[in-house]
mmCIF file of C-alpha atoms in Angstrom:
data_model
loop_
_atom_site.group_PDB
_atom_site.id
_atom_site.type_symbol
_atom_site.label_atom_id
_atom_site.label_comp_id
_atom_site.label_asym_id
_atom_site.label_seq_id
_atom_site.Cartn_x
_atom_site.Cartn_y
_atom_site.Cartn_z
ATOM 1 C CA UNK A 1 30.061 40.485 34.086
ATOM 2 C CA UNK A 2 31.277 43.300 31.264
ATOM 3 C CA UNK A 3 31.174 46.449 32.261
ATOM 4 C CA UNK A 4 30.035 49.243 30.167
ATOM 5 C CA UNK A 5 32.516 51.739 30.065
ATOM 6 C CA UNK A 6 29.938 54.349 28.315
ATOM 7 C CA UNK A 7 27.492 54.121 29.790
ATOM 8 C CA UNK A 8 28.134 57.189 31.990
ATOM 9 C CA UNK A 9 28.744 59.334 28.954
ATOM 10 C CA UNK A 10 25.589 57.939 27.503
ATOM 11 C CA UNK A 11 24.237 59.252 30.507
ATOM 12 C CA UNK A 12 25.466 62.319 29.487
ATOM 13 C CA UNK A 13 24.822 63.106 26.195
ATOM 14 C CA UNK A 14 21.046 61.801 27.256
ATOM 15 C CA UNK A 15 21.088 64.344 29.732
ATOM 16 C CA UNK A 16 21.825 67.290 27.487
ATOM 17 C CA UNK A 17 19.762 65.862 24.020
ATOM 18 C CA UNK A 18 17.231 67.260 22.132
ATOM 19 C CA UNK A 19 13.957 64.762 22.121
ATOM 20 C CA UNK A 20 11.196 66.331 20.839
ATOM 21 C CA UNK A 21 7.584 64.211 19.384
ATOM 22 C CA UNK A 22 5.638 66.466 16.666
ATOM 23 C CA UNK A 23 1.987 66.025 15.736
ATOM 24 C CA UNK A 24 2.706 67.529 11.651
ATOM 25 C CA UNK A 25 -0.707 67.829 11.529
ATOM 26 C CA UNK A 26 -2.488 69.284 8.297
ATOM 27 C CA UNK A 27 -3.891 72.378 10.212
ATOM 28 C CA UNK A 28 -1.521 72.706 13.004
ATOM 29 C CA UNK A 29 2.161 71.489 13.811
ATOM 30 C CA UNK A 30 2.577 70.788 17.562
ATOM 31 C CA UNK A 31 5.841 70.202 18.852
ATOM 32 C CA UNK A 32 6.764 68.543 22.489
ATOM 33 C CA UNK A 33 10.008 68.997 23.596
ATOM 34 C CA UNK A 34 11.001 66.062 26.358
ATOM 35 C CA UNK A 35 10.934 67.325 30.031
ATOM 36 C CA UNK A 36 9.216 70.780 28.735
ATOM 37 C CA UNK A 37 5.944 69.676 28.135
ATOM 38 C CA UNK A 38 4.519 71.402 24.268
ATOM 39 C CA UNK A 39 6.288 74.405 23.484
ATOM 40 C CA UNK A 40 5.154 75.286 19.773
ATOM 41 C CA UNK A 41 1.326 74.956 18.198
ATOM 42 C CA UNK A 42 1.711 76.726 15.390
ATOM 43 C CA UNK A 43 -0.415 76.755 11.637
ATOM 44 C CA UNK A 44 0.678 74.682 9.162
ATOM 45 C CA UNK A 45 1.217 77.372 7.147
ATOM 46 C CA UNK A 46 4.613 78.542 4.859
ATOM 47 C CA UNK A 47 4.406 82.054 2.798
ATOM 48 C CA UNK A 48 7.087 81.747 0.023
ATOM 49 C CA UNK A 49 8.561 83.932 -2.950
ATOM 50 C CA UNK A 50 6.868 82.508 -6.493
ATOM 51 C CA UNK A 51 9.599 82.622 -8.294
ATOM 52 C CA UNK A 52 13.098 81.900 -5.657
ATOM 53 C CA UNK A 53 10.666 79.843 -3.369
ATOM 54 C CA UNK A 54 12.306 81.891 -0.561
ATOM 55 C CA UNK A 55 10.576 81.394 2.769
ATOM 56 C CA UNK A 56 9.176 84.400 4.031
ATOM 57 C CA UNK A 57 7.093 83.197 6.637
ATOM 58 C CA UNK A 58 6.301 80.310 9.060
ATOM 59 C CA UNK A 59 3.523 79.294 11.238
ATOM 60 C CA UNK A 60 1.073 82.128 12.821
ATOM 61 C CA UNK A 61 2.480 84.371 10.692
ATOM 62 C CA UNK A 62 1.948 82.882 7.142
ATOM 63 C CA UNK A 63 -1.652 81.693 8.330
ATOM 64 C CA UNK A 64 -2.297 85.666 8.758
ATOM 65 C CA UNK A 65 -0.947 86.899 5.583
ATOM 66 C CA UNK A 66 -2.788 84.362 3.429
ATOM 67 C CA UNK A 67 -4.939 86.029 1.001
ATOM 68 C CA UNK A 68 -3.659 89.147 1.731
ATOM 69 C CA UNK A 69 -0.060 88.619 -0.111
ATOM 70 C CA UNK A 70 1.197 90.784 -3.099
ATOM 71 C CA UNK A 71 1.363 89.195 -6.544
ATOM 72 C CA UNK A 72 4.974 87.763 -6.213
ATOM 73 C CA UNK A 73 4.549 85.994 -2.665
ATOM 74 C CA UNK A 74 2.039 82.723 -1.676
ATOM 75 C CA UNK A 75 1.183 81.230 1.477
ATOM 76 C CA UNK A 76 0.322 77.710 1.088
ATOM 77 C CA UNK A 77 0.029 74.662 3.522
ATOM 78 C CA UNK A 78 2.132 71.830 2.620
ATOM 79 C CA UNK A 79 0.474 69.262 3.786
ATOM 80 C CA UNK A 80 -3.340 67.952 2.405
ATOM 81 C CA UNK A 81 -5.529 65.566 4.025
ATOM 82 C CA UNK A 82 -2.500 64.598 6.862
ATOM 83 C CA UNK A 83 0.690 64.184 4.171
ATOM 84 C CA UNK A 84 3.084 65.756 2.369
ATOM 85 C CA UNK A 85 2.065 67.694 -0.730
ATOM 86 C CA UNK A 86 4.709 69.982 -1.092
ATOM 87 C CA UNK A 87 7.638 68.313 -0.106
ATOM 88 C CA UNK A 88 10.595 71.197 0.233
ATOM 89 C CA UNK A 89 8.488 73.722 1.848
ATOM 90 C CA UNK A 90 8.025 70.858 4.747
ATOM 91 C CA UNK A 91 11.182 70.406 4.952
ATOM 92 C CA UNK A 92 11.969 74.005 5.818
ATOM 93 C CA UNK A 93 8.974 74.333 7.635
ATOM 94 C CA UNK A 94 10.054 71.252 9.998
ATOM 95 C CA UNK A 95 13.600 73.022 10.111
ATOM 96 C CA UNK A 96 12.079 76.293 11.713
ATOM 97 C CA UNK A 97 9.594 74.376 14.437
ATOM 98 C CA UNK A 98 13.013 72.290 14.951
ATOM 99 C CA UNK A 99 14.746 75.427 15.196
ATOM 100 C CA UNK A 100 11.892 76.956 17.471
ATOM 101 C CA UNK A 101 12.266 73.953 19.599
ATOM 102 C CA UNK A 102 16.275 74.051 19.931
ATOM 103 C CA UNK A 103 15.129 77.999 21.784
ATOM 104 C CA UNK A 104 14.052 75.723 24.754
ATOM 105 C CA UNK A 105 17.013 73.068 25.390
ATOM 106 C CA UNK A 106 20.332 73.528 26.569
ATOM 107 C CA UNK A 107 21.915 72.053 23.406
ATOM 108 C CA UNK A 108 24.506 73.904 21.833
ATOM 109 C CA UNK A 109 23.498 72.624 18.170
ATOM 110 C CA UNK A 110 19.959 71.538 17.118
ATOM 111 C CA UNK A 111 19.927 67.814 15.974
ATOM 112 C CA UNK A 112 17.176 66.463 18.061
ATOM 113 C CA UNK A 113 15.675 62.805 17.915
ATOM 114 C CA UNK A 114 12.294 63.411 16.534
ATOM 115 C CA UNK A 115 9.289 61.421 16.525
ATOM 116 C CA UNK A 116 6.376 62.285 14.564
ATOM 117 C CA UNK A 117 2.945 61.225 14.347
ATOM 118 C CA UNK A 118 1.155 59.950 10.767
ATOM 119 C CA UNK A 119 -2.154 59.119 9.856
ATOM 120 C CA UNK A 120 -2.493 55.025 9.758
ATOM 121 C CA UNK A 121 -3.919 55.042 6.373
ATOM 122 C CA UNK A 122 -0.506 56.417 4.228
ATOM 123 C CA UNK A 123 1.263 54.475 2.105
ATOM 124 C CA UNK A 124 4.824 53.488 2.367
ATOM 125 C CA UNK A 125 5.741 56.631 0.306
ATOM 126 C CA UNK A 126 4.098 58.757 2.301
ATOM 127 C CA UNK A 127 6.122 57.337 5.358
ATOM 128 C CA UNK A 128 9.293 57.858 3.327
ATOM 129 C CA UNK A 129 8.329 61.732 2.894
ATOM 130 C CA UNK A 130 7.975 62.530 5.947
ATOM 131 C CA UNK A 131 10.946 60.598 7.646
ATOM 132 C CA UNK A 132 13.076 62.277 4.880
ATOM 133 C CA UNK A 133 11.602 65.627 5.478
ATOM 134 C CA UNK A 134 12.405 65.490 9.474
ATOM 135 C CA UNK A 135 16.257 64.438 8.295
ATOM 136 C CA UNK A 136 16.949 66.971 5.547
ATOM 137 C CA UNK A 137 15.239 69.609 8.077
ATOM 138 C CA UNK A 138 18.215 68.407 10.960
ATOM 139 C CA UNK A 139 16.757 65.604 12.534
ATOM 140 C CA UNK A 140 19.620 63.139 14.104
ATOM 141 C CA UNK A 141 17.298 60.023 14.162
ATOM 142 C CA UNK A 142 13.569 60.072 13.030
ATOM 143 C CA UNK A 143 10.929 57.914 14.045
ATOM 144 C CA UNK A 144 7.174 57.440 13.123
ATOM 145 C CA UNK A 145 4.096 56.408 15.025
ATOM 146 C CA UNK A 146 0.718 56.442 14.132
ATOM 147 C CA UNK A 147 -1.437 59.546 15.148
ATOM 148 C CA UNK A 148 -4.624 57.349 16.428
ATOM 149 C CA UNK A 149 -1.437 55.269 18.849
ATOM 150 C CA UNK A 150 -0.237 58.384 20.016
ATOM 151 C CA UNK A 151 -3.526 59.683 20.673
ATOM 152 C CA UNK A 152 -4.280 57.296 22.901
ATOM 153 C CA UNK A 153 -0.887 57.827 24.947
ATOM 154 C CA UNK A 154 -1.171 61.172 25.247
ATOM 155 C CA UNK A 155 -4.833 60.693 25.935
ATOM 156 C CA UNK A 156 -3.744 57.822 29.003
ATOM 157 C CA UNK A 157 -5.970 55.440 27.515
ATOM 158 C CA UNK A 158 -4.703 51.668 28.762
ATOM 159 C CA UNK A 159 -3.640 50.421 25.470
ATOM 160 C CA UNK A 160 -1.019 48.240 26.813
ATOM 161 C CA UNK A 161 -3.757 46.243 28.989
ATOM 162 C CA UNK A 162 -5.601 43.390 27.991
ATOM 163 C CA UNK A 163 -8.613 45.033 27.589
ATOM 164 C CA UNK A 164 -9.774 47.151 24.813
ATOM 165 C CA UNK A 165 -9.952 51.096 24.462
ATOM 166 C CA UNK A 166 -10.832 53.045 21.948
ATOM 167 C CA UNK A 167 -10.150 56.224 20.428
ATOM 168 C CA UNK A 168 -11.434 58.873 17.432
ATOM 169 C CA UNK A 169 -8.712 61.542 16.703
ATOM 170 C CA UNK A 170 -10.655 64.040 14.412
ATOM 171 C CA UNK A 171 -7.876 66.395 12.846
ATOM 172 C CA UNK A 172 -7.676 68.931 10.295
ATOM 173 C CA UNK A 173 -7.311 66.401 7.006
ATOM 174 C CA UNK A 174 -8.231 62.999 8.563
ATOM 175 C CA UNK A 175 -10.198 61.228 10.879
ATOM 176 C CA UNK A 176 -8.567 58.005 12.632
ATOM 177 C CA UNK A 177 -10.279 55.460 15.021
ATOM 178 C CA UNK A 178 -8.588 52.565 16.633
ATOM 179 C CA UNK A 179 -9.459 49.919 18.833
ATOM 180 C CA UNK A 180 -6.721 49.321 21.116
ATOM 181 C CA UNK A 181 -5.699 45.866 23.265
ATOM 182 C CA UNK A 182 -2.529 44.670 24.872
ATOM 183 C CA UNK A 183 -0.427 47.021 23.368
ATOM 184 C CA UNK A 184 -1.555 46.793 19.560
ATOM 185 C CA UNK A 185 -4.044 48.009 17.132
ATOM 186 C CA UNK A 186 -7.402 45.579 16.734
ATOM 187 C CA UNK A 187 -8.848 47.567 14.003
ATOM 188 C CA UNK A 188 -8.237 51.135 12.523
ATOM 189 C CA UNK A 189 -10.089 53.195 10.067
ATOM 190 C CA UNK A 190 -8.409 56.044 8.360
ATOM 191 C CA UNK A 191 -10.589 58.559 6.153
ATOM 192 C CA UNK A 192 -9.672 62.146 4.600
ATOM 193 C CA UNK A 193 -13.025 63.901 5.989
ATOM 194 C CA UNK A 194 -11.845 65.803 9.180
ATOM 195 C CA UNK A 195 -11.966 69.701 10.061
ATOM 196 C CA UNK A 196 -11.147 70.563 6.429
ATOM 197 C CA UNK A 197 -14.039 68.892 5.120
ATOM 198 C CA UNK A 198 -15.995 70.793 7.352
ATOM 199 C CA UNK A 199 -14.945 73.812 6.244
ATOM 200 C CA UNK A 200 -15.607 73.333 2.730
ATOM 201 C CA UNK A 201 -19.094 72.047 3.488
ATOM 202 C CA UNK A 202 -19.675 75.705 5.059
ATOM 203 C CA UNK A 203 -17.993 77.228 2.035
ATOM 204 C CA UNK A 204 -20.439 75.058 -0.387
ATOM 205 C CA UNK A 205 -23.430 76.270 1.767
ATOM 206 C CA UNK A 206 -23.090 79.773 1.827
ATOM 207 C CA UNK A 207 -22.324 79.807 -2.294
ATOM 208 C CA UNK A 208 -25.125 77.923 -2.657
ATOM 209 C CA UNK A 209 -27.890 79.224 -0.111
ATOM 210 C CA UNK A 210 -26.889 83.037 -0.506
ATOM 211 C CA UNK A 211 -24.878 83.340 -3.497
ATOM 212 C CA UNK A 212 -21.937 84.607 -1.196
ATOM 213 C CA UNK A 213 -18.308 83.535 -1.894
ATOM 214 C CA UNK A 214 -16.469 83.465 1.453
ATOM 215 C CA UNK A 215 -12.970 82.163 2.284
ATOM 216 C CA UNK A 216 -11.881 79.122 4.436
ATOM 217 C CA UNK A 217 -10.837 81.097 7.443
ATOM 218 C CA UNK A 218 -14.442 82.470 7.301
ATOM 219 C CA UNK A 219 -15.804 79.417 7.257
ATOM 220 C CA UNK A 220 -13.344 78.080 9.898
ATOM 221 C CA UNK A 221 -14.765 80.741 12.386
ATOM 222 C CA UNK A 222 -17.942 80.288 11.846
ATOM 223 C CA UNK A 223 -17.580 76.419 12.613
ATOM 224 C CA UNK A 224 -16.098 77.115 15.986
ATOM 225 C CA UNK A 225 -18.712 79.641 16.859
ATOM 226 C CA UNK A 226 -21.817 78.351 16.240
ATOM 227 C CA UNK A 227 -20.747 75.088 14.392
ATOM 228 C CA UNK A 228 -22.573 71.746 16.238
ATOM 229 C CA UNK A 229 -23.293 68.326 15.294
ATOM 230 C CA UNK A 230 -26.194 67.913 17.872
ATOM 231 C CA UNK A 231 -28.796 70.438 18.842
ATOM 232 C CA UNK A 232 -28.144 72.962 21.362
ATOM 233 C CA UNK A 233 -29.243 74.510 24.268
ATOM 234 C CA UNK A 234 -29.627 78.006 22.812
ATOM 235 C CA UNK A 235 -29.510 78.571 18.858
ATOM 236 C CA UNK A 236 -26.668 80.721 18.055
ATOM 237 C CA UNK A 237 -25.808 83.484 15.054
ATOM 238 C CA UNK A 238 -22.358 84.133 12.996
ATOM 239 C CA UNK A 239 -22.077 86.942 10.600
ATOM 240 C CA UNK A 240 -20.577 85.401 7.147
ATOM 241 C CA UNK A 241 -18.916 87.817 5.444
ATOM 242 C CA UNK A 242 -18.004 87.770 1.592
ATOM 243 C CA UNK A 243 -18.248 88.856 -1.801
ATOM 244 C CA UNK A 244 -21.712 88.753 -3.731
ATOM 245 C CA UNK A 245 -21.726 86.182 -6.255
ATOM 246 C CA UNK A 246 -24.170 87.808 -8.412
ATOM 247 C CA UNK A 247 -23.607 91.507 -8.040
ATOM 248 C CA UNK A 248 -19.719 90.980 -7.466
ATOM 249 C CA UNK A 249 -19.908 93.333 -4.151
ATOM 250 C CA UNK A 250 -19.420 92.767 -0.833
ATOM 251 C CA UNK A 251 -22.221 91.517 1.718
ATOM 252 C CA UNK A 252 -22.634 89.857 4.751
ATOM 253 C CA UNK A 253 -24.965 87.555 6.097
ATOM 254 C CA UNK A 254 -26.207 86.182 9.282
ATOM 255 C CA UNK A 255 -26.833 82.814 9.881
ATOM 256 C CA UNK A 256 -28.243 80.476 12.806
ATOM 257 C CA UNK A 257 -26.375 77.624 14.141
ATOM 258 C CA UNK A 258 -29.364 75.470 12.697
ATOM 259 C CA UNK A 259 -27.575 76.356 9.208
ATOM 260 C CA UNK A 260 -24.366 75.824 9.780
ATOM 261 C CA UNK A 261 -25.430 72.060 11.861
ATOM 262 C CA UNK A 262 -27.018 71.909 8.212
ATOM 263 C CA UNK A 263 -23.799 72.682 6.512
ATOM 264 C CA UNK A 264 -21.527 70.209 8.473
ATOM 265 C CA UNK A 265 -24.446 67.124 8.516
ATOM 266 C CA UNK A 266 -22.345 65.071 5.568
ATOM 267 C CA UNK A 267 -19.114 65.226 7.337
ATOM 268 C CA UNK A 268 -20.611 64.704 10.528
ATOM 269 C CA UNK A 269 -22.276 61.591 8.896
ATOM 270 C CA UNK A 270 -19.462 60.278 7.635
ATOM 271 C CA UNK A 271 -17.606 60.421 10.500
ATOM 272 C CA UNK A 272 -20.475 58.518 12.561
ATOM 273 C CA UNK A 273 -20.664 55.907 9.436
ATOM 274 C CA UNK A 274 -16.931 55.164 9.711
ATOM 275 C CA UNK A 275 -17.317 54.913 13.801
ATOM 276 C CA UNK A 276 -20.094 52.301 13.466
ATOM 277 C CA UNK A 277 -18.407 50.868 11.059
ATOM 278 C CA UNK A 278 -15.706 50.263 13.291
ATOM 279 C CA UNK A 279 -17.887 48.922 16.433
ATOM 280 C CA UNK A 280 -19.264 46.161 14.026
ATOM 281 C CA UNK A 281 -16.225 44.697 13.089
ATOM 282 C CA UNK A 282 -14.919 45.475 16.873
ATOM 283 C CA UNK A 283 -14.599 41.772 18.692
ATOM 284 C CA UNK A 284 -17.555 41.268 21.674
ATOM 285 C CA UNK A 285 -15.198 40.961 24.479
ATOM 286 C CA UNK A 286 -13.951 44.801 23.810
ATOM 287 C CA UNK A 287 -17.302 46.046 22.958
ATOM 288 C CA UNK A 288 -17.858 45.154 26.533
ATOM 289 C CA UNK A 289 -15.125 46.904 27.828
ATOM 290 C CA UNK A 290 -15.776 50.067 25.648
ATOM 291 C CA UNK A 291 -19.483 49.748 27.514
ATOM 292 C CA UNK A 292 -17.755 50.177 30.922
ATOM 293 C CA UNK A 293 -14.783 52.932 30.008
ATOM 294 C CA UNK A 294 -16.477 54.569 27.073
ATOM 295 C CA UNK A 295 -14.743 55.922 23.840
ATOM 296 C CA UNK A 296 -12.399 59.242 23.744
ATOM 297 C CA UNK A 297 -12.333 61.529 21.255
ATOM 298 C CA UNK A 298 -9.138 63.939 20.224
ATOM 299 C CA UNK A 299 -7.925 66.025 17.925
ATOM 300 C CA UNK A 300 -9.046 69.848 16.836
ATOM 301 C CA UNK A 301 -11.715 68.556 15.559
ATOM 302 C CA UNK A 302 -13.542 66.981 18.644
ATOM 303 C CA UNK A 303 -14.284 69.904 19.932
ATOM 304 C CA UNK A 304 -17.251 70.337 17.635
ATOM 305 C CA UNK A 305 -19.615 71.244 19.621
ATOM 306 C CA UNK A 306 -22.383 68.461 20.798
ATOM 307 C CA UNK A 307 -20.139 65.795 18.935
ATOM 308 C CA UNK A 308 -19.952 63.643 21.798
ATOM 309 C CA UNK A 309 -23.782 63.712 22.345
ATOM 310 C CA UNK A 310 -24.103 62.986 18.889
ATOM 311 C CA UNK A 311 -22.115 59.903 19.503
ATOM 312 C CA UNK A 312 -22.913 58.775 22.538
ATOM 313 C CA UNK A 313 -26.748 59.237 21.560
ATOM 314 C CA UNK A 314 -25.746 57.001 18.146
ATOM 315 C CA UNK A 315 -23.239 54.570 19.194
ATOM 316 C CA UNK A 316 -25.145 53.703 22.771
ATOM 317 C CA UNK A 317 -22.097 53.650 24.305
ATOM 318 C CA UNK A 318 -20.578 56.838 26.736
ATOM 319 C CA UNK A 319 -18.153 58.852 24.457
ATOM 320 C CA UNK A 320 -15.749 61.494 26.135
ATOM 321 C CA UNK A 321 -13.173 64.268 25.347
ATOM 322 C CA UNK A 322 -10.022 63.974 26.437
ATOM 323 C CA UNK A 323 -8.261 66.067 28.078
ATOM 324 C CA UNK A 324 -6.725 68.983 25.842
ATOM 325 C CA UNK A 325 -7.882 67.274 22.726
ATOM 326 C CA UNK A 326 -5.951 68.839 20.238
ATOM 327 C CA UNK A 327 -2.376 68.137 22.237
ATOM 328 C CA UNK A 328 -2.740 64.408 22.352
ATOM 329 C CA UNK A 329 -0.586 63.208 19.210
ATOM 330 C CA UNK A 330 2.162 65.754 20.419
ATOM 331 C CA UNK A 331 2.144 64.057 24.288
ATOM 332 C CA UNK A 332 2.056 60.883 22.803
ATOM 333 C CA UNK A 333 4.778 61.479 20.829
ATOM 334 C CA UNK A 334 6.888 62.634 23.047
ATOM 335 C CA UNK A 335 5.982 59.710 25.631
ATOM 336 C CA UNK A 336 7.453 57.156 23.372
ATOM 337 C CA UNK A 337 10.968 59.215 23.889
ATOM 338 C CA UNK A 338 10.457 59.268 27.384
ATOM 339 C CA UNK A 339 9.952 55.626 28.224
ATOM 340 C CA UNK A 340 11.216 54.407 24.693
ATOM 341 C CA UNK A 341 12.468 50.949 25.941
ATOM 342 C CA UNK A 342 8.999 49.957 26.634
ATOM 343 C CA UNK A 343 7.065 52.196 23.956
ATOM 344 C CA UNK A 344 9.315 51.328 20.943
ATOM 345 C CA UNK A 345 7.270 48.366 19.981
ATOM 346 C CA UNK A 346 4.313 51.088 18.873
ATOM 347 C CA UNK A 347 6.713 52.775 16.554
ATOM 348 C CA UNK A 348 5.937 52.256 12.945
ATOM 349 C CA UNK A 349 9.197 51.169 10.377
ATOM 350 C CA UNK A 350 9.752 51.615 7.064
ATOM 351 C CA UNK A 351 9.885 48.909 4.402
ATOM 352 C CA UNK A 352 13.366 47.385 4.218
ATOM 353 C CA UNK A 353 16.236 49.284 2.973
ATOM 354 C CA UNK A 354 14.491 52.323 4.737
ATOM 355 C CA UNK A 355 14.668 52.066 8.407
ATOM 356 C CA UNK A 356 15.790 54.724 10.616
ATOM 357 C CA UNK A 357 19.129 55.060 10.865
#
């Protein structure tokens, strides 16, 4: 029998490598660094010069400055309903959560192996973007999974079983659900209405209602204060605060969480439509299974409040939140790393001529 000679230094360079799984999510970039658990949840946000295209901020700190930046600097996210939209200001956004990450390794130089989640509707150019982005930002090797798959490994679903599991990761630009058995994907939908959507839909209903122009971070709060898709226990209020569309001055605005369940109703509905959807075209051996272990819900964006009542009240079948919704993708991601011998069959390639390398 050979004996592999490098094994030991294998070993070793194992030992002291940078693995880290990222959820580049459309709202928020979550990064999992192997053996340290999630170290970075940061916005998705870059603030850059106009004219150089500098970077001036990154994360937390470009999220606060937006819409209050002098004429020469904007703070843009570069991603839109889960891909890349502006593809260089990824790029160095990736390179500073990389860089973030590097903070909590022993490596002397940051070039991790990276695998990131994607939604399981892009295209094949879409893939390319973002496996080129994680390289050019320092990336040794780069690989992709979808975001519903890793969901449901960082949510401990049993996808690998033969029986079926299902899961709904809501994010902030798309929605995925995916019925899982034996270790591959039955049936997935993928549809750009998520937490954005929602936001917009609150944005739409105070211009229209009131007259009152607010911004998306107002509408953002006002979602995860009082924002429901099922009735609650005890009616809340939010203050909405904005700029008069008719006298041009400022005014605020109180509104019930009646409203605002009015506001997000059409995203709500089409999120239902796309789950039911999914159920009728879901095989009646794993619709009995989802009757006995129910269906979990992830992402940001399950934590609407009363969604799962909503659900479970629609769907007649027990819908749950898993645990630490919004960190699912990220775990998964960084599961495949840790047991990637057995995981790397869920990893998604690129067409031929652009695999990993």
């Amino acid at each position: 029998m050979a004996i592999d000679v490098f094994r030991p230094l294998r070993w070793l360079l194992g030992l002291f490598s940078l693995d880290i799984g990222i959820d580049l999510g459309t709202a928020n970039t979550l990064v999992n660094v192997r053996n340290k658990g999630i170290v970075l949840n940061e916005p998705s946000w870059v603030a850059i010069q106009k004219k150089t295209k500098e970077v001036v901020a990154v994360g937390q700190q470009a999220k606060e400055i937006a819409g209050r930046t002098p004429s020469n600097i904007i703070a843009i996210r570069p991603l839109r309903d889960g891909v890349i939209s502006e593809f260089e200001i990824t790029e160095a956004m990736l390179e500073y959560f990389i860089g973030k990450a590097h903070e909590h390794s022993l490596v002397p130089i940051p070039s991790p192996r990276v695998v990131i989640g994607i939604p399981s509707g892009v295209t094949e150019v879409e893939k390319r973007a973002v496996y080129d982005a994680a390289l050019a930002a320092g990336a040794r090797e780069v690989y992709l999974i979808e975001e519903p798959t890793a969901a449901a490994l960082g949510a401990g679903l049993p996808i690998g079983e033969p029986r079926g599991s299902m899961i709904v990761d809501i994010g902030g630009g798309t929605t995925e659900v995916a019925v899982f058995s034996m270790g591959g994907i039955v049936l997935s939908r993928s549809l750009r209405v998520a937490g954005d959507e929602m936001d917009q839909d609150i944005v739409a209903y105070a211009r229209n209602k009131y007259n009152l122009l607010i911004g998306e971070r107002m509408a953002e709060k006002a979602k995860i204060a009082i924002g429901s898709a099922y009735p609650l226990w005890e009616e809340k209020t939010f203050t909405l605060r904005g700029r008069n569309l008719v006298t041009g001055l400022p005014e605020s605005v109180e509104v019930s969480s009646i409203e605002i369940r009015e506001a997000l109703s059409n995203s709500v509905n089409v999120v239902v439509a796309a789950i039911k959807d999914a159920i009728d075209e879901t095989p009646p051996e794993i619709i009995a299974d989802l009757m006995e272990i129910g269906i979990c819900m992830a992402g940001g964006g399950s934590l609407l409040q009363g969604l799962t009542e909503r659900l479970t009240e629609e769907l007649k079948i027990r819908v749950w939140l898993a645990d630490d919704p919004m960190t699912c993708v990220a775990r998964g991601a960084g599961r495949i790393l840790e047991d990637y011998d057995i995981l790397k069959p869920l990893l998604v390639g690129l067409e031929r001529g652009s695999t990993a390398r």
